Coordinates of N, CA and C in Angstrom, one line a residue:
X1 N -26.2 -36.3 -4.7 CA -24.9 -35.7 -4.5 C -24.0 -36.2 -5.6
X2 N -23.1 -35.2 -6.3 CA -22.4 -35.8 -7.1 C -21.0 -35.8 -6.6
X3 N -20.0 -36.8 -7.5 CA -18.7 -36.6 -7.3 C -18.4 -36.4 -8.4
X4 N -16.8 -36.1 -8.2 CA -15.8 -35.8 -9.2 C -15.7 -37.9 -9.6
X5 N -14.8 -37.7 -10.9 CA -14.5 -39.0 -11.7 C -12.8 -39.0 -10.4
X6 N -12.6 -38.1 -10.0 CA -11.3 -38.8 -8.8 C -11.7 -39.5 -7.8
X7 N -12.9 -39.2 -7.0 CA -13.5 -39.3 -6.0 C -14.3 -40.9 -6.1
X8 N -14.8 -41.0 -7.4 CA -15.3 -42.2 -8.0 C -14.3 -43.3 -8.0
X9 N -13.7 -43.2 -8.5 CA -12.1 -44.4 -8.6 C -11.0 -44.7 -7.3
X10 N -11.3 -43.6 -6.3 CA -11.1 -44.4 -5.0 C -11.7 -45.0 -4.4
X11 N -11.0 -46.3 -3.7 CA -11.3 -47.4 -3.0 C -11.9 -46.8 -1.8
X12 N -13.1 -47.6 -1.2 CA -13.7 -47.0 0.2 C -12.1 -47.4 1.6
X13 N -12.4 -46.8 2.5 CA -11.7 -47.3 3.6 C -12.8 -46.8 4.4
X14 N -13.1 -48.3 5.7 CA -13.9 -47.6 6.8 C -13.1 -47.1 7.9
X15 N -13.6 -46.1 8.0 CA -13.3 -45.5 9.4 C -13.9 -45.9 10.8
X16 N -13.4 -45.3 12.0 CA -13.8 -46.1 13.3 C -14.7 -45.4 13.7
X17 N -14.9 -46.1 15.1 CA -16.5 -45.1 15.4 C -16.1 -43.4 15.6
X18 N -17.8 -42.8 15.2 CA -17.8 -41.7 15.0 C -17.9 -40.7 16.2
X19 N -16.7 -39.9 16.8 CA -16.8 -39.3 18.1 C -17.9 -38.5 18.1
X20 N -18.5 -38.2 18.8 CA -19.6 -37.1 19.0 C -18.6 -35.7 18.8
X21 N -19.4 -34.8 18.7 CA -18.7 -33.0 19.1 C -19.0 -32.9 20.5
X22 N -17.3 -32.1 21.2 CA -17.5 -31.9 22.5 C -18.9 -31.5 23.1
X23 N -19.5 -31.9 24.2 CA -20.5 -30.7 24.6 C -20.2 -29.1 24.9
X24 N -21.3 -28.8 25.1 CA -21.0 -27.3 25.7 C -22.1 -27.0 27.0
X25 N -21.8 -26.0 27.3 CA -22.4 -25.6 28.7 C -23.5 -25.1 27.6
X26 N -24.9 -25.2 28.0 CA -26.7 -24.1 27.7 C -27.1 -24.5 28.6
X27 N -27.3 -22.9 29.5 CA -27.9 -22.7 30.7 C -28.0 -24.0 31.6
X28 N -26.7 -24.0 32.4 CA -27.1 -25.3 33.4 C -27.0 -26.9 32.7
X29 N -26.7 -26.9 31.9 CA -26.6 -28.0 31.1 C -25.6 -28.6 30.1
X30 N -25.3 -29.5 30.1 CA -23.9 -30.2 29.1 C -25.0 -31.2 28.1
X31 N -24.5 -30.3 26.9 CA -25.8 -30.5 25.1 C -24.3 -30.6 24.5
X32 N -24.8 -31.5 23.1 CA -24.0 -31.4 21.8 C -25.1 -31.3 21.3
X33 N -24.8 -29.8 20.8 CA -26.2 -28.9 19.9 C -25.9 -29.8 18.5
X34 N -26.5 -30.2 17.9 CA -27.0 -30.7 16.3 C -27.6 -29.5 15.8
X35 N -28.4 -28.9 16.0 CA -29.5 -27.4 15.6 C -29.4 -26.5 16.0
X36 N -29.4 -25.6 15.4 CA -29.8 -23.7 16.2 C -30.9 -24.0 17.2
X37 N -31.9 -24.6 17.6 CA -33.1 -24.9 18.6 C -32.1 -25.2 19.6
X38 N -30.8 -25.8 19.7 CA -30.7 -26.3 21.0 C -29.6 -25.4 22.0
X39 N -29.6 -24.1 21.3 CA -28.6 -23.2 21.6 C -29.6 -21.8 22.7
X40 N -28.8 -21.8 23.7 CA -29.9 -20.7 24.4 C -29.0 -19.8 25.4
X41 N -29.3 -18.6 25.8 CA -28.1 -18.1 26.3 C -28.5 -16.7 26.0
X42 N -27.6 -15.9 27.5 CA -27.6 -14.4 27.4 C -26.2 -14.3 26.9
X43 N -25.8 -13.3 26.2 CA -24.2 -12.7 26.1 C -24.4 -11.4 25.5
X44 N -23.2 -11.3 25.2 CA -23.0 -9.7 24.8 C -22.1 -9.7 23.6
X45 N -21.9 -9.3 22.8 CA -21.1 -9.1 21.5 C -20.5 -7.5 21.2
X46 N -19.3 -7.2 20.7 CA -19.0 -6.0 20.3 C -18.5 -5.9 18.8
X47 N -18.1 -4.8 18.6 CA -18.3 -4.3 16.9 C -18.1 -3.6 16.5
X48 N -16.9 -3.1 15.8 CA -16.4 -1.8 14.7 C -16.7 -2.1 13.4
X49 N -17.2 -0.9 13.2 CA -17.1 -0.7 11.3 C -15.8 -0.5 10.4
X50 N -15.8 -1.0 9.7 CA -14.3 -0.9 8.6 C -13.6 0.3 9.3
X51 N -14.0 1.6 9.0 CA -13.0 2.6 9.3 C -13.0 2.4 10.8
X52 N -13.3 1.8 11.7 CA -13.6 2.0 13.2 C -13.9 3.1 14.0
X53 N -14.6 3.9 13.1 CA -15.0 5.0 13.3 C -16.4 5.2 14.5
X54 N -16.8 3.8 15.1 CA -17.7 3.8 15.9 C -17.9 2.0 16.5
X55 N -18.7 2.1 17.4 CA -18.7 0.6 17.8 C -19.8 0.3 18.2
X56 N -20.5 -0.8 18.6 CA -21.9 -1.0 18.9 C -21.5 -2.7 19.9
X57 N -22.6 -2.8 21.2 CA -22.1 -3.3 21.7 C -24.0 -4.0 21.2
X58 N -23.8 -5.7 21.5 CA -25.1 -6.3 21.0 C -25.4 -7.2 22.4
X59 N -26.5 -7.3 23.0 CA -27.0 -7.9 24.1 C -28.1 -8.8 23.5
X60 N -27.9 -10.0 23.5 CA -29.4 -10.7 22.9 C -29.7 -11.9 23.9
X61 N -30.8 -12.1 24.5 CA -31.3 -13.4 25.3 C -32.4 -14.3 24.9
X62 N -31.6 -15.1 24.3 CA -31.7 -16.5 23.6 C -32.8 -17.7 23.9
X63 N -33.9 -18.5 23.6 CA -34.3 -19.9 24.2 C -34.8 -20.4 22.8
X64 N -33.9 -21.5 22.9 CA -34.4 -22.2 22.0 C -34.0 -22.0 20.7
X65 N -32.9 -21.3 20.5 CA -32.7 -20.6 19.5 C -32.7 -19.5 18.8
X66 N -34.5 -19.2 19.3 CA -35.1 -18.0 18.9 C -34.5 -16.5 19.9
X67 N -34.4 -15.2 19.4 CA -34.1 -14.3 19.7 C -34.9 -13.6 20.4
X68 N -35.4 -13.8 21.8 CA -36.3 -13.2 22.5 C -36.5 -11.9 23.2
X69 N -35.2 -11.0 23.4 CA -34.9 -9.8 23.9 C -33.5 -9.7 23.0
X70 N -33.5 -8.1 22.9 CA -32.3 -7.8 22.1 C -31.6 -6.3 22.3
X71 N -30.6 -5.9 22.8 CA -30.4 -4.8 23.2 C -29.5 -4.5 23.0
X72 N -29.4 -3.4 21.9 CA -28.3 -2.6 21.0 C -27.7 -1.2 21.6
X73 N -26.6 -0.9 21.8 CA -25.9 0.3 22.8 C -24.5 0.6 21.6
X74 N -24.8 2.0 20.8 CA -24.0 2.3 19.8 C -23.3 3.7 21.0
X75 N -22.1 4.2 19.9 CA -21.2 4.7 20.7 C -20.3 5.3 18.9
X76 N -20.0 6.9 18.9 CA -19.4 7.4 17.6 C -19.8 7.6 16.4
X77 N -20.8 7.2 16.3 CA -21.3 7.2 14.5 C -23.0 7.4 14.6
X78 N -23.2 8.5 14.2 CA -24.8 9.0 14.4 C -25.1 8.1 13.7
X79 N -24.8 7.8 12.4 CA -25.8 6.7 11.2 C -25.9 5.6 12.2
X80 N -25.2 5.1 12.8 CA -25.3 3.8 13.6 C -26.1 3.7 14.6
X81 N -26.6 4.9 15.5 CA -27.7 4.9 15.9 C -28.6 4.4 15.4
X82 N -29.1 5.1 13.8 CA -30.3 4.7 13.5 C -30.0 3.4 13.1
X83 N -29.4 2.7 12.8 CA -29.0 1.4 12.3 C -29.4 0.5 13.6
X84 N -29.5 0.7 14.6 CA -29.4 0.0 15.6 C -31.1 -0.2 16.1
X85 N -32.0 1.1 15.9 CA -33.2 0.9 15.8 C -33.8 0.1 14.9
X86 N -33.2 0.4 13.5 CA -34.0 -1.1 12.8 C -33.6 -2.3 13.2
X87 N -31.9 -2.6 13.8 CA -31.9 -3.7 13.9 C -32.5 -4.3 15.0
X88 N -33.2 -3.2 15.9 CA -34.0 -4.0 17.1 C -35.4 -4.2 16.7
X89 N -35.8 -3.6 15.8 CA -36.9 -4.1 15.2 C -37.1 -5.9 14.7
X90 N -35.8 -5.6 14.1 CA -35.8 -6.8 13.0 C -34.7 -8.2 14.0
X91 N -34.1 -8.1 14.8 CA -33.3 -9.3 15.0 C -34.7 -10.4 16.3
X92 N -35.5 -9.7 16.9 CA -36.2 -10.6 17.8 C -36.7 -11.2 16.8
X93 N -37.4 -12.3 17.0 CA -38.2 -13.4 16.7 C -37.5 -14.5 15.8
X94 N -36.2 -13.8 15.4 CA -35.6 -14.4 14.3 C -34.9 -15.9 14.9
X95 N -34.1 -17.0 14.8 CA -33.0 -17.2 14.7 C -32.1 -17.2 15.1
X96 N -31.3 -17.7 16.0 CA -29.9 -17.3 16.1 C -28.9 -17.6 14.6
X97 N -29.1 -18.1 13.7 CA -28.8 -18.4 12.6 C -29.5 -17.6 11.5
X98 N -30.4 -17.0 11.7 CA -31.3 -16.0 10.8 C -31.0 -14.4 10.9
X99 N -30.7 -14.2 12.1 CA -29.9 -13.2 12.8 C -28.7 -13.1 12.0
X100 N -27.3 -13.9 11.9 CA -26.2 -14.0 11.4 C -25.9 -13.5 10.3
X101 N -27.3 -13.9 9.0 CA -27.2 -13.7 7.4 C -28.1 -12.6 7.2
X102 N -28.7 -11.5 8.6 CA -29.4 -10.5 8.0 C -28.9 -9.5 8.1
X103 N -29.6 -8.9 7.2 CA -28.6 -6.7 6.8 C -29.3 -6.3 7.8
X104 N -28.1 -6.0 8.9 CA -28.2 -5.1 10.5 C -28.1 -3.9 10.3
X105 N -27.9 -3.5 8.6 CA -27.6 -2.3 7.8 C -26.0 -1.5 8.0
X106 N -25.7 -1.6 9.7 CA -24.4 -0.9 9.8 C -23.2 -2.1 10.1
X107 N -22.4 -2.1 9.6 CA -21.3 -2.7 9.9 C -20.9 -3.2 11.2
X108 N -20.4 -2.4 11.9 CA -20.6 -2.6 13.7 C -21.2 -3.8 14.3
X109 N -22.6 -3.4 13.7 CA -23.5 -4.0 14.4 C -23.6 -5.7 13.7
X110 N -23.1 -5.7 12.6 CA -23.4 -6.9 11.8 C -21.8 -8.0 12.7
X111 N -20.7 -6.8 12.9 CA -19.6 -7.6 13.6 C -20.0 -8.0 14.9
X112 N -20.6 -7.5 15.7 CA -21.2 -7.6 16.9 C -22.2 -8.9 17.0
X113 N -23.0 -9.1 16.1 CA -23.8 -10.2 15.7 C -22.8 -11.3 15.2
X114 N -22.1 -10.8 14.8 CA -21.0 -12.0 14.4 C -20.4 -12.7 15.9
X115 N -19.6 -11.5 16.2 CA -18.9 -12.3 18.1 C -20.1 -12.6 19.0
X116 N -21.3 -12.4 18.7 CA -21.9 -12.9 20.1 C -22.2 -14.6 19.3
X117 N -22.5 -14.6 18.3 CA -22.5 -16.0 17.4 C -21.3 -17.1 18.3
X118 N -20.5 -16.5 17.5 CA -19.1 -17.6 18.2 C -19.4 -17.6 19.4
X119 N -19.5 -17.0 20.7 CA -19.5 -17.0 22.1 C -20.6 -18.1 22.4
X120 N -22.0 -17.9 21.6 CA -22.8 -19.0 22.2 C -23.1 -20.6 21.8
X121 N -23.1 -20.5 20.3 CA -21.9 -21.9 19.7 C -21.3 -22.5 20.5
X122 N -20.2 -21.7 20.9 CA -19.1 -22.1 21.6 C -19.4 -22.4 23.3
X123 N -20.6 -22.3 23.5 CA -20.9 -22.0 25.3 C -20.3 -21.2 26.0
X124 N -19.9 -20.2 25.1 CA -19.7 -18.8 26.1 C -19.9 -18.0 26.6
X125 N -21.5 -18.2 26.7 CA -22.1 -17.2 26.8 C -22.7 -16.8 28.7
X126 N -22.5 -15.4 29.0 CA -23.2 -15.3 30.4 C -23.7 -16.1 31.3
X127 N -24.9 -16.8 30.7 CA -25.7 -18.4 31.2 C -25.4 -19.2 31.1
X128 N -24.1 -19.5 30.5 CA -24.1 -21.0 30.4 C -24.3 -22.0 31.3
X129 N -23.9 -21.7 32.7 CA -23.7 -22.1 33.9 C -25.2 -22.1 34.9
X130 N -26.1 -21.3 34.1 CA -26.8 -20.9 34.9 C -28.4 -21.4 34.8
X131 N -28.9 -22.5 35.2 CA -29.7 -22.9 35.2 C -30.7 -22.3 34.5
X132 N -31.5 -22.6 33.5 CA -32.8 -21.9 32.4 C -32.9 -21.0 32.5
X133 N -31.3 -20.8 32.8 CA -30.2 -19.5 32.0 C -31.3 -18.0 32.4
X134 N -31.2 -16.8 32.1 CA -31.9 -15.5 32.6 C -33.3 -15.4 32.0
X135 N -34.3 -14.5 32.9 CA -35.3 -14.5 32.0 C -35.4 -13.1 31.1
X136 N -36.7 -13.1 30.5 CA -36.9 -11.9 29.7 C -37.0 -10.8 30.3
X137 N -36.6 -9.9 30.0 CA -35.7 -8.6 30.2 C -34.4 -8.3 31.0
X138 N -33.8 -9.5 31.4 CA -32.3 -9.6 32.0 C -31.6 -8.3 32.0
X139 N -31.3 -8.3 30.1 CA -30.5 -7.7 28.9 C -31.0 -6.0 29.7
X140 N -32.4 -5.7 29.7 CA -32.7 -4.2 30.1 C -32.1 -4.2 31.4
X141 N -31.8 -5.2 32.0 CA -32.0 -5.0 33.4 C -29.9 -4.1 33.6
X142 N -29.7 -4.4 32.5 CA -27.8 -4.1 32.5 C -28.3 -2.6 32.4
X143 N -28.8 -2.1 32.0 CA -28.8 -0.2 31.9 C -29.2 0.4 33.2
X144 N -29.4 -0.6 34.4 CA -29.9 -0.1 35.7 C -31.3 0.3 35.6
X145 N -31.6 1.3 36.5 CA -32.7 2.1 37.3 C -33.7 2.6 36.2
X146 N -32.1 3.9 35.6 CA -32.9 4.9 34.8 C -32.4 4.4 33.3
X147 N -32.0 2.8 33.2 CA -32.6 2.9 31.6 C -31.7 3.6 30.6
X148 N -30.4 3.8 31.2 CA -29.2 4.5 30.1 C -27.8 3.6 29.9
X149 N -27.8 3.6 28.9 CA -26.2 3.1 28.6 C -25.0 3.5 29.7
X150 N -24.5 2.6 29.5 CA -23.1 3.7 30.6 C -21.8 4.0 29.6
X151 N -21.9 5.6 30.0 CA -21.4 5.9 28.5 C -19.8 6.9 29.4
X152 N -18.5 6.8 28.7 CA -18.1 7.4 29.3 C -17.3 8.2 28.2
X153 N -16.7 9.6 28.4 CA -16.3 10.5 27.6 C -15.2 11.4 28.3
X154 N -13.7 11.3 27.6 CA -12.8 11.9 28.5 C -12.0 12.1 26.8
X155 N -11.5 13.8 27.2 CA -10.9 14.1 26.4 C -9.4 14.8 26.9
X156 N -8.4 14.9 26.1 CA -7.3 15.6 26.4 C -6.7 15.9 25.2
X157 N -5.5 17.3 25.5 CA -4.5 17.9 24.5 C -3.4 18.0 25.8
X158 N -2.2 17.4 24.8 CA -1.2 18.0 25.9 C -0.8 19.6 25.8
X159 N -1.1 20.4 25.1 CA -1.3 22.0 25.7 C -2.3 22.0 26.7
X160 N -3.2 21.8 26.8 CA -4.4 21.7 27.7 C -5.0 21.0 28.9
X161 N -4.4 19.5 28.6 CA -5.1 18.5 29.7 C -5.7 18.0 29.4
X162 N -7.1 17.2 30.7 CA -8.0 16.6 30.8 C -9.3 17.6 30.5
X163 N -9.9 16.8 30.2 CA -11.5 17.3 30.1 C -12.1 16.1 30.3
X164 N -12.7 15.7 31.7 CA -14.1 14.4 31.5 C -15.0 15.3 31.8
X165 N -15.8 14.5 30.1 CA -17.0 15.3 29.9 C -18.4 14.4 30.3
X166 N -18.2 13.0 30.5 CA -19.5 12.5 30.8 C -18.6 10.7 31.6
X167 N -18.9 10.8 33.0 CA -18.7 9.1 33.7 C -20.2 8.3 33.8
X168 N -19.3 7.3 34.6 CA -20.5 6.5 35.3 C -21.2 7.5 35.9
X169 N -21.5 8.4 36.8 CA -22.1 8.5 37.7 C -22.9 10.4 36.6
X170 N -22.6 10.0 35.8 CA -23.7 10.9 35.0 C -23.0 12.0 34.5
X171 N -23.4 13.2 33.5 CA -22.9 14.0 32.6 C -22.0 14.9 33.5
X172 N -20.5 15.2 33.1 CA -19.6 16.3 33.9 C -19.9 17.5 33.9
X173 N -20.7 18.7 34.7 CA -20.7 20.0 34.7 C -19.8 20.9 35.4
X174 N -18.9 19.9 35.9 CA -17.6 21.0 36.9 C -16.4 20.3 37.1
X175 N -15.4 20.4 36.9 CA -14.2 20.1 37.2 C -13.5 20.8 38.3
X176 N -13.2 20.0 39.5 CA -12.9 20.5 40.4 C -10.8 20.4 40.5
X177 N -10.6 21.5 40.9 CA -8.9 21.7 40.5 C -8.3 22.3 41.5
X178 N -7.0 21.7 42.5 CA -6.5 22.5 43.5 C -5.6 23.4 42.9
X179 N -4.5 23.5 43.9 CA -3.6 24.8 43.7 C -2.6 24.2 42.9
X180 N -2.4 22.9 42.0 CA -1.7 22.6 41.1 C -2.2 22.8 39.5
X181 N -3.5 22.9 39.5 CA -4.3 23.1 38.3 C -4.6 21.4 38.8
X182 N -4.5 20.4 39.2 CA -4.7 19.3 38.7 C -6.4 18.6 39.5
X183 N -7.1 18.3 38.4 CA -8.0 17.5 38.8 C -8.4 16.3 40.2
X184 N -9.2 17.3 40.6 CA -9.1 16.4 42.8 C -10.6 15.5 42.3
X185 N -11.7 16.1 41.5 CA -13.2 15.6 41.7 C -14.0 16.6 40.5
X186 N -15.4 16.1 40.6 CA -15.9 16.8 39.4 C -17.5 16.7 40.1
X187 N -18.1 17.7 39.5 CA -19.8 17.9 40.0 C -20.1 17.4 38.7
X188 N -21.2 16.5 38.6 CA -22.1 15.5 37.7 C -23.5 16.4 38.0
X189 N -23.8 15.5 36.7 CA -25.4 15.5 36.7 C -26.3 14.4 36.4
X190 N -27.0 13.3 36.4 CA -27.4 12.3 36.3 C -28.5 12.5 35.5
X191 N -28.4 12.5 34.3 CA -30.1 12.8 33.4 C -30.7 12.1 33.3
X192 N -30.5 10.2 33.6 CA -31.3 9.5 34.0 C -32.6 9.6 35.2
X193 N -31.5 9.8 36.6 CA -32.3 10.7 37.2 C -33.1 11.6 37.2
X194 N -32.6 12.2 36.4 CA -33.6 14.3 36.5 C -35.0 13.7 35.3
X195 N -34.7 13.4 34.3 CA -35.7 13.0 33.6 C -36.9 11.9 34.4
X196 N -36.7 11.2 35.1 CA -37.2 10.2 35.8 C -37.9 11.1 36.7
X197 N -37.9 11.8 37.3 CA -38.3 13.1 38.3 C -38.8 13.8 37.5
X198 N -38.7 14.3 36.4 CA -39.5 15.1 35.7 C -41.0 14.3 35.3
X199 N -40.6 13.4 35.0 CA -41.8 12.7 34.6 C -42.8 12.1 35.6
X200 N -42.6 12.5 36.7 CA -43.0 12.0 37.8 C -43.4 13.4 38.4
X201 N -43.5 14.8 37.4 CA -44.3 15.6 37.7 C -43.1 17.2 38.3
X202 N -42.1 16.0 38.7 CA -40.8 17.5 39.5 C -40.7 18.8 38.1
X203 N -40.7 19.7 38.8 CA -40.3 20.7 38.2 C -38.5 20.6 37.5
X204 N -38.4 21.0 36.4 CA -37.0 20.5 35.8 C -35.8 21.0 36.4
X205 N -36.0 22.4 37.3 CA -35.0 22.7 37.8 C -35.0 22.4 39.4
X206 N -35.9 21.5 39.6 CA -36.0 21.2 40.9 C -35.3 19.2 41.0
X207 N -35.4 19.0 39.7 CA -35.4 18.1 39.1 C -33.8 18.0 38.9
X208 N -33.5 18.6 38.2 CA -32.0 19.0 38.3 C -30.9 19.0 39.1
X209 N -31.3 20.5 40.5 CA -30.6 20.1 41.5 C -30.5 18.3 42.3
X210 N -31.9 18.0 42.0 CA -32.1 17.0 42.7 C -31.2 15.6 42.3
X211 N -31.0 15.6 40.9 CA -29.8 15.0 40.2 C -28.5 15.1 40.5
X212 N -28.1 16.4 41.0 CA -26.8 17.1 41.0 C -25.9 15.9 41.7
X213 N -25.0 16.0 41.8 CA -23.8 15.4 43.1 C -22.3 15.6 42.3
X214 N -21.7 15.3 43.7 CA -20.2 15.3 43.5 C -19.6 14.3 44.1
X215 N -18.1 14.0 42.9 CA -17.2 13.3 43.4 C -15.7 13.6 44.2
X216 N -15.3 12.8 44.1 CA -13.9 12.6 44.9 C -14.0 13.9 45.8
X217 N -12.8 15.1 45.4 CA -12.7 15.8 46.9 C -13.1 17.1 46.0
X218 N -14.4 16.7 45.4 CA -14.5 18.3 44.3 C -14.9 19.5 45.9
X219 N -15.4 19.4 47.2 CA -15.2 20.2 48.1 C -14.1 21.2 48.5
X220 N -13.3 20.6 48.0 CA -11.7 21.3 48.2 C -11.1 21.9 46.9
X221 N -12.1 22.3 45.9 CA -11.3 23.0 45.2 C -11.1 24.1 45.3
X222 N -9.7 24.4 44.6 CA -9.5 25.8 44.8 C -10.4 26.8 43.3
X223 N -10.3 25.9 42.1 CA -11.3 26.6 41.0 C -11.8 25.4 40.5
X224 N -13.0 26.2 40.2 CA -13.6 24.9 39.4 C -13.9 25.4 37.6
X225 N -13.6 24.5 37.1 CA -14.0 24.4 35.0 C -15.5 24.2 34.9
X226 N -15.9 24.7 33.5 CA -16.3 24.0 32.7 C -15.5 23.2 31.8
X227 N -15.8 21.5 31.6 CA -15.1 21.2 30.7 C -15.1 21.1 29.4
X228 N -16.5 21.7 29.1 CA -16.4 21.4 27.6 C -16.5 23.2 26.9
X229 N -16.0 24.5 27.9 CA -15.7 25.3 27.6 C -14.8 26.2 28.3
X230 N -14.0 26.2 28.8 CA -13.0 26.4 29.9 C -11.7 25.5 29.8

């Protein structure tokens, strides 16, 4: 190691004893991590690109450091999709510190990787509390039954109104409207569901209906929309 010729010509002074770094919570446990090995944990991380033109949310579950399950949910930016398939290729087996310095290719996803970092460092993470913390496939286990993001889509113009085009409870095909014009309920369609039933041999329009439902008081409308053409 070298020094500077300033660094050289100062007199030593000892210092007192050396405090440890606070602990942190990993899974059920109070550690002062020294290494990436001793860091372990489920959390979630999110993430805009420069323009903020899209976001990507990052799910990764952690032992030992190493990256054992990893689950990427993009939202606005088609490139970012595909960005998100390589990076699920590429972030397991890695690192939680190998992970940090690698091209996730999309912006988003690299800021996402960045905030779940700080969260579990820091013992922020989901498990901290939770004894040898979740096991493998936890992270899938967040998209429910049928295995889909929860994605929601609601548009408006003040000449026009509302339009929700896609909730929780699956894609909008009807907007239900009383005698004020104003929105009482809406008929969904669940394509988690219908595909799940298709592949289980249902015929697609049997499949379909079978998906269908409604919310709030869509029974009482006086008209009903399309919302993405109406």
């Amino acid at each position: 190691m070298q020094y500077s010729s300033e660094i050289q010509s100062m007199c030593p002074v000892q210092r007192g004893d050396l405090h440890p770094s606070a602990p942190i919570p990993v899974e059920g446990r109070m550690i002062r991590p020294t290494d990436v090995i001793a860091i372990s944990g489920l959390s979630h991380g999110v993430g805009t690109c420069a323009p903020q033109q899209g976001a990507a949310k990052l799910t990764l579950n952690i032992k030992k450091g190493i990256i054992e399950e990893a689950l990427i949910e993009t939202i606005g930016c088609s490139g970012m999709t595909h960005s998100a398939s390589m990076a699920a290729e590429i972030l397991t087996g890695k690192t939680l510190l190998e992970a940090l310095n690698t091209d996730l290719v999309c912006d988003a996803i690299n800021v996402a990787m960045r905030e779940i970092f700080l969260q579990l460092v820091y013992g922020r993470s989901q498990s901290a509390f939770s004894e040898d913390g979740l096991e493998i496939g936890a992270a899938l286990e967040d998209l429910g039954k049928t295995q889909r993001s929860q994605v929601g889509t609601s548009y408006a113009t003040s000449a026009k109104g509302v339009r929700y085009m896609e909730l929780a409870e699956g894609y909008v095909t009807k907007l239900a409207l009383d005698d004020n014009n104003e929105v009482i309920g809406y008929q969904y369609l669940n394509l988690g569901k219908m595909m799940a039933s298709v592949e289980k041999g249902m015929s697609a329009e049997e499949a379909m209906s079978d998906a269908t439902g409604v919310y709030g008081r869509f029974n009482e409308a006086v008209t009903t929309i399309n919302p993405r053409n109406a």
